[in-house]
Each structure stands twice: as C-alpha cells, then as structure tokens.
Short mmCIF file of N, CA and C and ligand atoms in Angstrom, two decimals:
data_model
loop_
_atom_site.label_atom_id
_atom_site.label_comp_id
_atom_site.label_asym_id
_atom_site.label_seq_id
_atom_site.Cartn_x
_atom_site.Cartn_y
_atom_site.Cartn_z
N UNK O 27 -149.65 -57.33 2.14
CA UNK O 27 -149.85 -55.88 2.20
C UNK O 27 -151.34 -55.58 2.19
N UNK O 28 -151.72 -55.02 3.07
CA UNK O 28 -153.26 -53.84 3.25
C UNK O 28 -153.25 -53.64 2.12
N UNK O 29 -154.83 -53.41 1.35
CA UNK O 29 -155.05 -52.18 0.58
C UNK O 29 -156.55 -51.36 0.67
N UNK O 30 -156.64 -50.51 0.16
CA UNK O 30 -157.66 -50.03 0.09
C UNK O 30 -158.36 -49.16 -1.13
N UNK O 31 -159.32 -48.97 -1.69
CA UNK O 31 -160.02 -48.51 -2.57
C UNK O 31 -159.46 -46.96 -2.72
N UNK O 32 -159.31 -46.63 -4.02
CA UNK O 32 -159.67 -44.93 -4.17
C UNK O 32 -160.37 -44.81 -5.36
N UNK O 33 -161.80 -44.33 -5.30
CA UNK O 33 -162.47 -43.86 -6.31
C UNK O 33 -162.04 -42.63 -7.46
N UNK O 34 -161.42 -42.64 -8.37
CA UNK O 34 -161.21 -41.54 -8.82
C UNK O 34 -161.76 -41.25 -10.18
N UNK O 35 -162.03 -40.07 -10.67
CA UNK O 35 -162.28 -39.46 -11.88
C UNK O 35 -161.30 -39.48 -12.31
N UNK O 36 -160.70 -39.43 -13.98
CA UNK O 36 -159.65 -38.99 -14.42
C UNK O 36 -159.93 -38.87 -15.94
N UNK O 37 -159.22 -38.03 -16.26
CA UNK O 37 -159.74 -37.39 -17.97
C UNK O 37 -159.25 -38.41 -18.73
N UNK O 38 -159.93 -38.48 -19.92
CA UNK O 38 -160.07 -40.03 -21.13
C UNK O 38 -158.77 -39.99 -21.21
N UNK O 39 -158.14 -38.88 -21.25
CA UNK O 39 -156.98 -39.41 -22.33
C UNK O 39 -155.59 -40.32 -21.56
N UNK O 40 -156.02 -39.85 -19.77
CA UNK O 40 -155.08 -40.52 -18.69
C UNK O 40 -155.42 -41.49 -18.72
N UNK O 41 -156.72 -42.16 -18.56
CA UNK O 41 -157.40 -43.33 -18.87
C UNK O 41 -156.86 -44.25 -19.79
N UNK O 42 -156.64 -43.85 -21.36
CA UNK O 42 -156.24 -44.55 -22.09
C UNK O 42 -154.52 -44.35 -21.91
N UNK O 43 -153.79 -43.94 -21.53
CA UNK O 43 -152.88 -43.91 -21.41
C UNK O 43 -152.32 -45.11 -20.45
N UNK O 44 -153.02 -45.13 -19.70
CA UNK O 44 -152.93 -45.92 -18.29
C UNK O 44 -153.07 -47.41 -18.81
N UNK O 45 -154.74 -47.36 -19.82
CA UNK O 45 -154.64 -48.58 -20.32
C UNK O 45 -153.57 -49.43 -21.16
N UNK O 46 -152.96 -47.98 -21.98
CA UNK O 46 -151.90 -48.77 -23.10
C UNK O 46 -150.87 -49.27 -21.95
N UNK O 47 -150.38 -48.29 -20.94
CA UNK O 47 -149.37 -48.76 -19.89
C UNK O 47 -149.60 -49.91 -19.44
N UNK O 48 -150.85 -50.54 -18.83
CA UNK O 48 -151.02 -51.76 -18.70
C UNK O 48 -151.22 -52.76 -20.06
N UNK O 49 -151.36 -52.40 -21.00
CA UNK O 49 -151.58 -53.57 -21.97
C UNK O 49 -149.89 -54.14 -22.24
N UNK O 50 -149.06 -52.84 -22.63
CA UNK O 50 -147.51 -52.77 -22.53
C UNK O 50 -146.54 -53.68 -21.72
N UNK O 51 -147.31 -54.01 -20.31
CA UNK O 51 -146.67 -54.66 -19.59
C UNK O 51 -147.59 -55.58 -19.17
N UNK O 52 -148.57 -56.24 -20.17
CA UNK O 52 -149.34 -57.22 -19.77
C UNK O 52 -149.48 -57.74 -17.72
N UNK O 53 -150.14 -56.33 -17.41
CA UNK O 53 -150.84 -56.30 -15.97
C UNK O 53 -152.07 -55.83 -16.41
N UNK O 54 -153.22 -55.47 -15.13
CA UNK O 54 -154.29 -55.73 -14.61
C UNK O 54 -154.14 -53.82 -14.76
N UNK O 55 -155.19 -53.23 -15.33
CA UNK O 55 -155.58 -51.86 -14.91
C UNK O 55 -154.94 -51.37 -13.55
N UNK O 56 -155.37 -52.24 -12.50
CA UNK O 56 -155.31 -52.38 -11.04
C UNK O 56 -153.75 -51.93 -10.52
N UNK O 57 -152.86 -52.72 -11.46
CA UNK O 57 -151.47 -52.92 -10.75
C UNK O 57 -150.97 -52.21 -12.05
N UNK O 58 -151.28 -51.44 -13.03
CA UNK O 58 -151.06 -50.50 -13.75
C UNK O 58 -150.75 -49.07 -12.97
N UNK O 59 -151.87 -48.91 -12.23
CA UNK O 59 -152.37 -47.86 -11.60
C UNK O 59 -151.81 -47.61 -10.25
N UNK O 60 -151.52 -48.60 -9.75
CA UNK O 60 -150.58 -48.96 -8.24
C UNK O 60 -149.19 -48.59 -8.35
N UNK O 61 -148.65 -49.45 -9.46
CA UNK O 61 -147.92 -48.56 -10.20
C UNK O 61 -147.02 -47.68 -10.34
N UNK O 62 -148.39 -46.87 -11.26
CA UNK O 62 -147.72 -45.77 -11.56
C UNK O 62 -147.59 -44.68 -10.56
N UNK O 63 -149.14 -44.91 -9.66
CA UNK O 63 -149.03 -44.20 -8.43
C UNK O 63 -147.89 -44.25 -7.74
N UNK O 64 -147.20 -45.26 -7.83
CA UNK O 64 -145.86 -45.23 -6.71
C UNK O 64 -144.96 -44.39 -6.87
N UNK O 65 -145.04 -44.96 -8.56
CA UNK O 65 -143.64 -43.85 -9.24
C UNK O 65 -143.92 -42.38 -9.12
N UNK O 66 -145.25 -42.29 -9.05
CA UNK O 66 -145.68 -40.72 -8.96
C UNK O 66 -144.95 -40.38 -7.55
N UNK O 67 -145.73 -40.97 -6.32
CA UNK O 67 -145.23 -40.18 -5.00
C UNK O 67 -143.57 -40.32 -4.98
N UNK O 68 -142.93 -41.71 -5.26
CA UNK O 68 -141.44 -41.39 -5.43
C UNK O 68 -140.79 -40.38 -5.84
N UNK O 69 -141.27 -40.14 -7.08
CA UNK O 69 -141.05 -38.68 -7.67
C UNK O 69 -140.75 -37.35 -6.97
N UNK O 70 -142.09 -36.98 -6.64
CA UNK O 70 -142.06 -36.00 -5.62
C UNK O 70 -141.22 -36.26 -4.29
N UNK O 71 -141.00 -37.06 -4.02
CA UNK O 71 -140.08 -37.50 -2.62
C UNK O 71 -139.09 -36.86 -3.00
N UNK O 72 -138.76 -37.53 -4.04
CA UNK O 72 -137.55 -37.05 -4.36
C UNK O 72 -137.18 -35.64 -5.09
N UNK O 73 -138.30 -34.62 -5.36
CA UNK O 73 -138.31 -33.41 -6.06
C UNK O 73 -138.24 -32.69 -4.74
N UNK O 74 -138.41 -33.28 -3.32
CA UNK O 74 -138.09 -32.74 -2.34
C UNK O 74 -136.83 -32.17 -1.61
N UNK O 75 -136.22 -33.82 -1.94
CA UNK O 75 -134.52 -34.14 -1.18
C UNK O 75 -133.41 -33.25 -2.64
N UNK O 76 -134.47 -33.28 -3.87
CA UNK O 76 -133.52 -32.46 -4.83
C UNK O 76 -133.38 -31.06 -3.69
N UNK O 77 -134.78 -30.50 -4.02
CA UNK O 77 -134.48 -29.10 -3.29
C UNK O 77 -133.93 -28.90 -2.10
N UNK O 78 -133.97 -29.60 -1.24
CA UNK O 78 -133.11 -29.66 -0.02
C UNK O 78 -131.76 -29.55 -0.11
N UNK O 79 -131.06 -30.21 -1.35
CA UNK O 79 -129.65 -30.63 -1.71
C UNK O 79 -129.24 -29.17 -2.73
N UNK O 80 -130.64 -28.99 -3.42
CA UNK O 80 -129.81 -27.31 -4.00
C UNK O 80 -129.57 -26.03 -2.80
N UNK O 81 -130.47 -26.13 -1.76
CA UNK O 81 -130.49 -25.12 -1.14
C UNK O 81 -129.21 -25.43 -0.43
N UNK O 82 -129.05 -26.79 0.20
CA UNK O 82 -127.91 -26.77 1.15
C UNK O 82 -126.61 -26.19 0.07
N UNK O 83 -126.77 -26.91 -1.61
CA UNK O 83 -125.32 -26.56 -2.25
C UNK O 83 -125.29 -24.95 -2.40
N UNK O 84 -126.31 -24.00 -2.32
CA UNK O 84 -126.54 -23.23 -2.46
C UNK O 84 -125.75 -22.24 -1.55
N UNK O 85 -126.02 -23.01 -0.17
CA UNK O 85 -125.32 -22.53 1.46
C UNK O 85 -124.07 -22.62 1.42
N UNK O 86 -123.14 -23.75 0.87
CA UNK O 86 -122.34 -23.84 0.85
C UNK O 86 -121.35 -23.05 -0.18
N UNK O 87 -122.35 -23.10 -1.13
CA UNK O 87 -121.39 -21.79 -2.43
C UNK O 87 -120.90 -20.88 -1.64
N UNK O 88 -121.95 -19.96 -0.97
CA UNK O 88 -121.90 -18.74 -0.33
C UNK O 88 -121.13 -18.79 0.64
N UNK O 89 -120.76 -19.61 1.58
CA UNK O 89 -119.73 -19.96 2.84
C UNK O 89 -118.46 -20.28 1.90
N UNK O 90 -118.54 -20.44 0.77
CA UNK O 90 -117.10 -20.98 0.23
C UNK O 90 -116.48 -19.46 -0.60
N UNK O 91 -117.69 -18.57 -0.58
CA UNK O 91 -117.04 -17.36 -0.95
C UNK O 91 -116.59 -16.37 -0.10
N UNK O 92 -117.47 -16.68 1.13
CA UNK O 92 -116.92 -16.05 2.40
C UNK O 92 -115.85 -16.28 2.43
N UNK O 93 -115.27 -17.64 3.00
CA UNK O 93 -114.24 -17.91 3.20
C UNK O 93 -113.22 -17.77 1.85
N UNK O 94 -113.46 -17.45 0.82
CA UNK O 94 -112.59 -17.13 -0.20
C UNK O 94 -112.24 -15.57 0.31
N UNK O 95 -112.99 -14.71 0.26
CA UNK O 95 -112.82 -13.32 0.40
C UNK O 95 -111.76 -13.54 1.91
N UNK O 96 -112.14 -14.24 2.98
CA UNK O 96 -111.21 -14.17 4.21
C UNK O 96 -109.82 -14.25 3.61
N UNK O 97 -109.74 -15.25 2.79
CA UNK O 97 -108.61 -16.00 2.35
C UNK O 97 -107.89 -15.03 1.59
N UNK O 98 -108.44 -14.12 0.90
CA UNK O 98 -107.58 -13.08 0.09
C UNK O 98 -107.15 -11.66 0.94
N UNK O 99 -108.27 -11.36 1.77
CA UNK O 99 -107.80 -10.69 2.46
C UNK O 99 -106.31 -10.73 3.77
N UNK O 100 -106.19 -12.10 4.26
CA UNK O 100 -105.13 -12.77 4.86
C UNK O 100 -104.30 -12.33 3.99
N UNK O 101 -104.25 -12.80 2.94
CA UNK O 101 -103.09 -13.02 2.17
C UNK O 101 -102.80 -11.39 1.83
N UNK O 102 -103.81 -10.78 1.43
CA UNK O 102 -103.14 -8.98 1.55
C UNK O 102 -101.92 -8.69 2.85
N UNK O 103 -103.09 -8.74 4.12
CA UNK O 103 -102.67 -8.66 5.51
C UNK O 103 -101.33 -9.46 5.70
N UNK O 104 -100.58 -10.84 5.12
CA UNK O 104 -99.69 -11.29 5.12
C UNK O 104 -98.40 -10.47 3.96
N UNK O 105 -98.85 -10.19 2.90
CA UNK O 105 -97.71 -9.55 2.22
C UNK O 105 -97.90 -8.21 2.30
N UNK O 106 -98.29 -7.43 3.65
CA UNK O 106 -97.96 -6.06 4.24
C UNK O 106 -96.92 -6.71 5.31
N UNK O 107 -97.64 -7.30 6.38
CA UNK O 107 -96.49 -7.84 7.47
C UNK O 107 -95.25 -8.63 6.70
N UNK O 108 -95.11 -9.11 5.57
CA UNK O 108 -93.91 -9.60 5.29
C UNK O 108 -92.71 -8.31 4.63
N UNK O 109 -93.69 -7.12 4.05
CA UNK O 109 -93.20 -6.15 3.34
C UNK O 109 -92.01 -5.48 4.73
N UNK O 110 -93.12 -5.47 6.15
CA UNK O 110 -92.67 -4.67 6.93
C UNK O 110 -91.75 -5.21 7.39
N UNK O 111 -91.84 -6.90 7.68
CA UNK O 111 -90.49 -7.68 7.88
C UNK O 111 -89.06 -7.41 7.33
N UNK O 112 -89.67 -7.06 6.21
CA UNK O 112 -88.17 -6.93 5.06
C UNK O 112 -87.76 -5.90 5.33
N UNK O 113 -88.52 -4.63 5.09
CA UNK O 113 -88.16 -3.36 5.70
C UNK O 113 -87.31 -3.30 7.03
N UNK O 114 -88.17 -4.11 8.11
CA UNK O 114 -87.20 -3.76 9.42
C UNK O 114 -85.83 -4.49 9.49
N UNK O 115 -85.85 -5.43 8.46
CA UNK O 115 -83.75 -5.93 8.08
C UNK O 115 -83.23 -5.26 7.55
N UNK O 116 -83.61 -4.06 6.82
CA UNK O 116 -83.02 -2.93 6.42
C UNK O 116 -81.84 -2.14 7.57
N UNK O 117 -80.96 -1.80 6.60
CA UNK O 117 -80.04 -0.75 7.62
C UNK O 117 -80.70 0.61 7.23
N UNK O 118 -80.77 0.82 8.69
CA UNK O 118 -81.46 2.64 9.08
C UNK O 118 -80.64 3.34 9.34
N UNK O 119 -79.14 3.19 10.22
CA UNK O 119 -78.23 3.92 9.71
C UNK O 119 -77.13 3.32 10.33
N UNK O 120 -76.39 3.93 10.95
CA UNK O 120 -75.36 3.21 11.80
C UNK O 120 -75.14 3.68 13.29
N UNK O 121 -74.35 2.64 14.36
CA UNK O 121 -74.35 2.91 15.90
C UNK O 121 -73.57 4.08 16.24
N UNK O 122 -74.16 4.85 16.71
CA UNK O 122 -73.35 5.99 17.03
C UNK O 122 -71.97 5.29 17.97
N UNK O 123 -71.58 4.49 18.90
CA UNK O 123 -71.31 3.96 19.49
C UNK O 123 -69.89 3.25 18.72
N UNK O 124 -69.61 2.44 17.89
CA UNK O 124 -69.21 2.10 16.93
C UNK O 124 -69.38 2.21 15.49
N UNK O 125 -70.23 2.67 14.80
CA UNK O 125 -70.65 2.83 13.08
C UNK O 125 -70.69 1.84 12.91
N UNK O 126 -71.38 0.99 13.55
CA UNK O 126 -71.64 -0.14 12.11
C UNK O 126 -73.05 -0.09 12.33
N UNK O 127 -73.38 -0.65 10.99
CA UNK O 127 -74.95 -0.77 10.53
C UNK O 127 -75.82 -1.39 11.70
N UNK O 128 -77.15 -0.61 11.50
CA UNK O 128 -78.05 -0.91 12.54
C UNK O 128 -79.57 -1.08 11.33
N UNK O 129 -80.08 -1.97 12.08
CA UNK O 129 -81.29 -1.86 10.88
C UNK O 129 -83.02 -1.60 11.69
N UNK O 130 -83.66 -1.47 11.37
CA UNK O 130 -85.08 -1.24 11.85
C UNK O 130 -85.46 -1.99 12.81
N UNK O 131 -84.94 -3.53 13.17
CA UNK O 131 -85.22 -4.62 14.39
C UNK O 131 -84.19 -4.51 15.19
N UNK O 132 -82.95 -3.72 15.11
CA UNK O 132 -81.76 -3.53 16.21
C UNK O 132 -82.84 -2.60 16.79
N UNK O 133 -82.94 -1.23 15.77
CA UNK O 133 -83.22 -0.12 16.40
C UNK O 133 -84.74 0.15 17.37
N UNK O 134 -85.93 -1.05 17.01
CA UNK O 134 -87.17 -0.72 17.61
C UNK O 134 -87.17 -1.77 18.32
N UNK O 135 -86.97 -2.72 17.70
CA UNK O 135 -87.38 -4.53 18.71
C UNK O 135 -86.31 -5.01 19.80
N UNK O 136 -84.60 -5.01 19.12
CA UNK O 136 -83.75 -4.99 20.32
C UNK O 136 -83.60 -4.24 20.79
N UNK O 137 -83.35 -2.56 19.89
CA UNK O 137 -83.34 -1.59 20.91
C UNK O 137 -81.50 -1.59 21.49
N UNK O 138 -80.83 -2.69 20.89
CA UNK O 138 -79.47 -2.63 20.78
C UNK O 138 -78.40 -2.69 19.71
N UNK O 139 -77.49 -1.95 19.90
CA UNK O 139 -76.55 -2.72 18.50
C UNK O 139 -76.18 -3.45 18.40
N UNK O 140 -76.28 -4.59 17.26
CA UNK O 140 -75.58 -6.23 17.45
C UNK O 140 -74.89 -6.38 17.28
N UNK O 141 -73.63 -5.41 16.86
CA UNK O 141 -72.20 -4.95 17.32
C UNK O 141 -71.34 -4.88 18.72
N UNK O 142 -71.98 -4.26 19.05
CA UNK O 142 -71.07 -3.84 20.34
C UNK O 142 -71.77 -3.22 21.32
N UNK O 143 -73.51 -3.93 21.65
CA UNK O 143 -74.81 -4.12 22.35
C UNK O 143 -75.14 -2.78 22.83
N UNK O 144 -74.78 -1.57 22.69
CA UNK O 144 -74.97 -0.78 23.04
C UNK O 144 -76.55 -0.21 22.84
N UNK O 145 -76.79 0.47 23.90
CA UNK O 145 -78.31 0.54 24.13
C UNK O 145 -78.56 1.76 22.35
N UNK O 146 -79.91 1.52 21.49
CA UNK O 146 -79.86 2.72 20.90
C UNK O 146 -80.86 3.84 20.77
N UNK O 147 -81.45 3.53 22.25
CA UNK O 147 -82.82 4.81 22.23
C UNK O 147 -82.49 6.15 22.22
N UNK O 148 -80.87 6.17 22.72
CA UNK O 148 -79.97 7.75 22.11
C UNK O 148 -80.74 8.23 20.52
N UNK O 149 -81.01 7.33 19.80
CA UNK O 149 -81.16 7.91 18.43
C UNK O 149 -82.28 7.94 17.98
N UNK O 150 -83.35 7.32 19.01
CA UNK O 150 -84.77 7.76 19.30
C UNK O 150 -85.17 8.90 19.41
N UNK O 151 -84.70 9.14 20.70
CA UNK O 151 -85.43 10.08 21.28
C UNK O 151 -83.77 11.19 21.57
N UNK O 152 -83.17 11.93 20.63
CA UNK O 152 -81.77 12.49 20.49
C UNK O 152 -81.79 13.61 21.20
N UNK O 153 -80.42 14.04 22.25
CA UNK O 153 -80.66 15.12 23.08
C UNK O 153 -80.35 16.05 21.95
N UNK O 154 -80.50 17.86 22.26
CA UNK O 154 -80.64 18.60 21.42
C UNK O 154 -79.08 18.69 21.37
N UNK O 155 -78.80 19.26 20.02
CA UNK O 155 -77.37 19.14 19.02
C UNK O 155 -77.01 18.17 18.57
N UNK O 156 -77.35 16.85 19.34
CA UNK O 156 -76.34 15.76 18.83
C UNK O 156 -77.09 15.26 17.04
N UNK O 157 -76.15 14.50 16.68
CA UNK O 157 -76.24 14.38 15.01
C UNK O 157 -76.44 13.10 15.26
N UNK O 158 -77.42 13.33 14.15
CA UNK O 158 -78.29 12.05 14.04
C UNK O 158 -77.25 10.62 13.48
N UNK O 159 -77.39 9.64 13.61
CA UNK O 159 -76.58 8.29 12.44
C UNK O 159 -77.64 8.35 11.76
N UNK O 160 -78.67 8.01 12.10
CA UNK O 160 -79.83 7.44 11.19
C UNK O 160 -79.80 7.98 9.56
N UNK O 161 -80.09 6.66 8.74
CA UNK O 161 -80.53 7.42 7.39
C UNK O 161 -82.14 7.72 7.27
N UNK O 162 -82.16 9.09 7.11
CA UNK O 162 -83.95 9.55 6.95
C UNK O 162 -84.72 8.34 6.28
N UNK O 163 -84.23 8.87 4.88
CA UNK O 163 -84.60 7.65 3.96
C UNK O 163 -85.18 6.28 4.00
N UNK O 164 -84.38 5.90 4.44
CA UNK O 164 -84.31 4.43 5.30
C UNK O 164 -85.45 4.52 6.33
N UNK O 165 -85.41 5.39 7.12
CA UNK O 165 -86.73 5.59 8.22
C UNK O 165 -87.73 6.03 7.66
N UNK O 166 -87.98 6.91 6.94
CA UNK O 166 -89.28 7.06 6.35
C UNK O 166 -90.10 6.03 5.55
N UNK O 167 -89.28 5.09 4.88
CA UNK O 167 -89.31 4.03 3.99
C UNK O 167 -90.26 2.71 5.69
N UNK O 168 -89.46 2.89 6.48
CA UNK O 168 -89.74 1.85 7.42
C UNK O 168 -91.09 2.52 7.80
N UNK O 169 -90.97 3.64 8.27
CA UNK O 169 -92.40 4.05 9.22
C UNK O 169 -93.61 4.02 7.96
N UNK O 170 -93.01 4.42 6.78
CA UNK O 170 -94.34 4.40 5.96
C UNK O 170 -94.75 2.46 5.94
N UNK O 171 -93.61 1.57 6.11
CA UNK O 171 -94.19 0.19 6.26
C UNK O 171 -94.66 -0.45 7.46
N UNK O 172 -94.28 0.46 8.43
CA UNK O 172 -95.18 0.25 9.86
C UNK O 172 -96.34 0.72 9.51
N UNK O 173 -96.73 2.02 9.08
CA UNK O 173 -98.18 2.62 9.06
C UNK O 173 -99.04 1.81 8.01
N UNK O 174 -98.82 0.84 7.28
CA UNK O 174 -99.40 -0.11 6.25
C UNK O 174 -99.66 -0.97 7.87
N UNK O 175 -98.80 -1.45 8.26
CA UNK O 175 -98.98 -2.41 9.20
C UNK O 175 -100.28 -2.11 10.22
N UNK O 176 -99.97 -0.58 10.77
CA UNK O 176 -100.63 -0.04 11.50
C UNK O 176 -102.68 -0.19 11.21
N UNK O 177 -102.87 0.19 9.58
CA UNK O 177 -103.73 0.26 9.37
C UNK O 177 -104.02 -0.72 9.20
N UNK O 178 -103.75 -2.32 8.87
CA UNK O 178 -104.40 -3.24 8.88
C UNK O 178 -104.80 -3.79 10.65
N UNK O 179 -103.86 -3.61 11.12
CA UNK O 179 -104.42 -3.83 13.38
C UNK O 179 -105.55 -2.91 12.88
N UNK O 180 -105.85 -1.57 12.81
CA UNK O 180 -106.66 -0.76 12.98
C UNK O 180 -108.02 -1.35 11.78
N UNK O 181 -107.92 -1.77 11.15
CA UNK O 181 -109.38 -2.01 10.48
C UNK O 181 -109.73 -3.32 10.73
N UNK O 182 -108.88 -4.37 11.23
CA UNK O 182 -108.88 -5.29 11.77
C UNK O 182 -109.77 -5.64 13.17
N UNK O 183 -109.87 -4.12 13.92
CA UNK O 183 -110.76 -3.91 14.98
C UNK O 183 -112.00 -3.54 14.66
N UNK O 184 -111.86 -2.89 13.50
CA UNK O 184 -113.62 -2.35 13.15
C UNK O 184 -114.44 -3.69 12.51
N UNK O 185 -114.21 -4.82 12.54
CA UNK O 185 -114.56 -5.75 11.92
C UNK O 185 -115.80 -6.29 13.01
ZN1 ZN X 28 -72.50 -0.42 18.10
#
C-alpha cells in the first residue's frame, strides 16, 4: 500500500489520548493514528448510508399511510356497494302480472319477473290510474341505498 505524509496540529489532550491508544495496543504512534483515522472516515461513511436509510424508511412510512387511508376508504366504498347489494334482494313489491314478489334486481337490472318473466317497466314508469304493486317503503329504503352508491361514483370522479 502507497502512503503519504499529513502534517497535522492537534490539541495536547488528542495527542495524549492517541498516545495512551497506542501504548494500549502496543503499536507505533504511526499505526495508532492510521488507525484511528480509518475508524474515523468509516464512521462517517456510515453516518451517511444511516441517513439515507432513515429518509428512505421515512418515504416509506408515508406511502404505507397513503396506502392505508386508500385501504380504508375501499373498504367504506365496499360496505356501501354491499349495503346496496342487499337492498336490491329485497322485495319492492309484487308482479302486477302474477303477485309474486319482485325485488330491486328483478325490478332495475332484469327488468323482469322471475316468476312468470313478464316485462316490469309498467311499474316504472305507470300509466295514469293504474295502482301501483310496489312497496314505497321498500323503494325509498333502495333509492336512498342507490344514492349512497351514487355519491361514492360521484366523489370518486373528483379525485
Ligand atoms: Zn310475474
């Protein structure tokens, strides 16, 4: 190995310190000082790769809370769409067609009775006089769990 000279000043008390360090480990001032110098720049090397490793754990906290907050919000957004699921197996009223029960996914998604298939947009959109099957109740209960539904699509876009 190369070496080369460094002249340095250093206050008595590093001096004697340095000396006891070398008397301690029966070496040469020389390779006292070589040394300790090493351990010094190691040091700092490594007071470097510390900070590198807090900042990255640092990055990662914050991405792990992001993705926590995503994660709770899903899970809101999932037990509205499951609420509305349940809701639309609900019976809304019955088929004008036959009376038997019709529920919120006959009446919007098939759009038939699963009775006796009859179309049921009659009870959609009802000519004037005719009487309703539908139970209000039951529909208001559903549309107020569509409009939960509704508003999560809708803030879902402002994102
Ligand atoms: Zn029917």
């Amino acid at each position: 190995m190369s070496s080369e000279t460094i002249y340095a000043r250093v206050p008595t008390a590093m001096k004697e310190a340095i000396d006891t360090y070398a008397t301690e480990r029966g070496t040469k001032l020389t390779s006292a000082v070589v040394d300790l110098l090493g351990r010094g720049l190691e040091a700092v090397a490594d007071e470097k790769s510390i900070n590198d490793l807090l900042a990255n754990l640092a990055r990662t906290t914050a991405e792990k809370a992001d993705v926590e907050a995503e994660l709770v919000t899903a899970r809101a957004q999932l037990a509205t769409l499951s609420t509305f699921a349940d809701r639309a197996g609900q019976r809304v009223g019955t088929c004008p067609s036959c009376s038997k029960p019709i529920t919120g996914a006959d009446l919007f998604a098939v759009t038939r009775c699963p009775a006796c298939k009859q179309p049921l947009t009659e009870l959609l959109a009802p000519k004037a006089g005719a009487v309703s099957t539908l139970d209000q109740r039951e529909m208001l209960l559903l549309v107020g769990a569509l409009g939960a539904v509704l508003a999560i699509a809708y803030l879902s876009t402002k994102k």
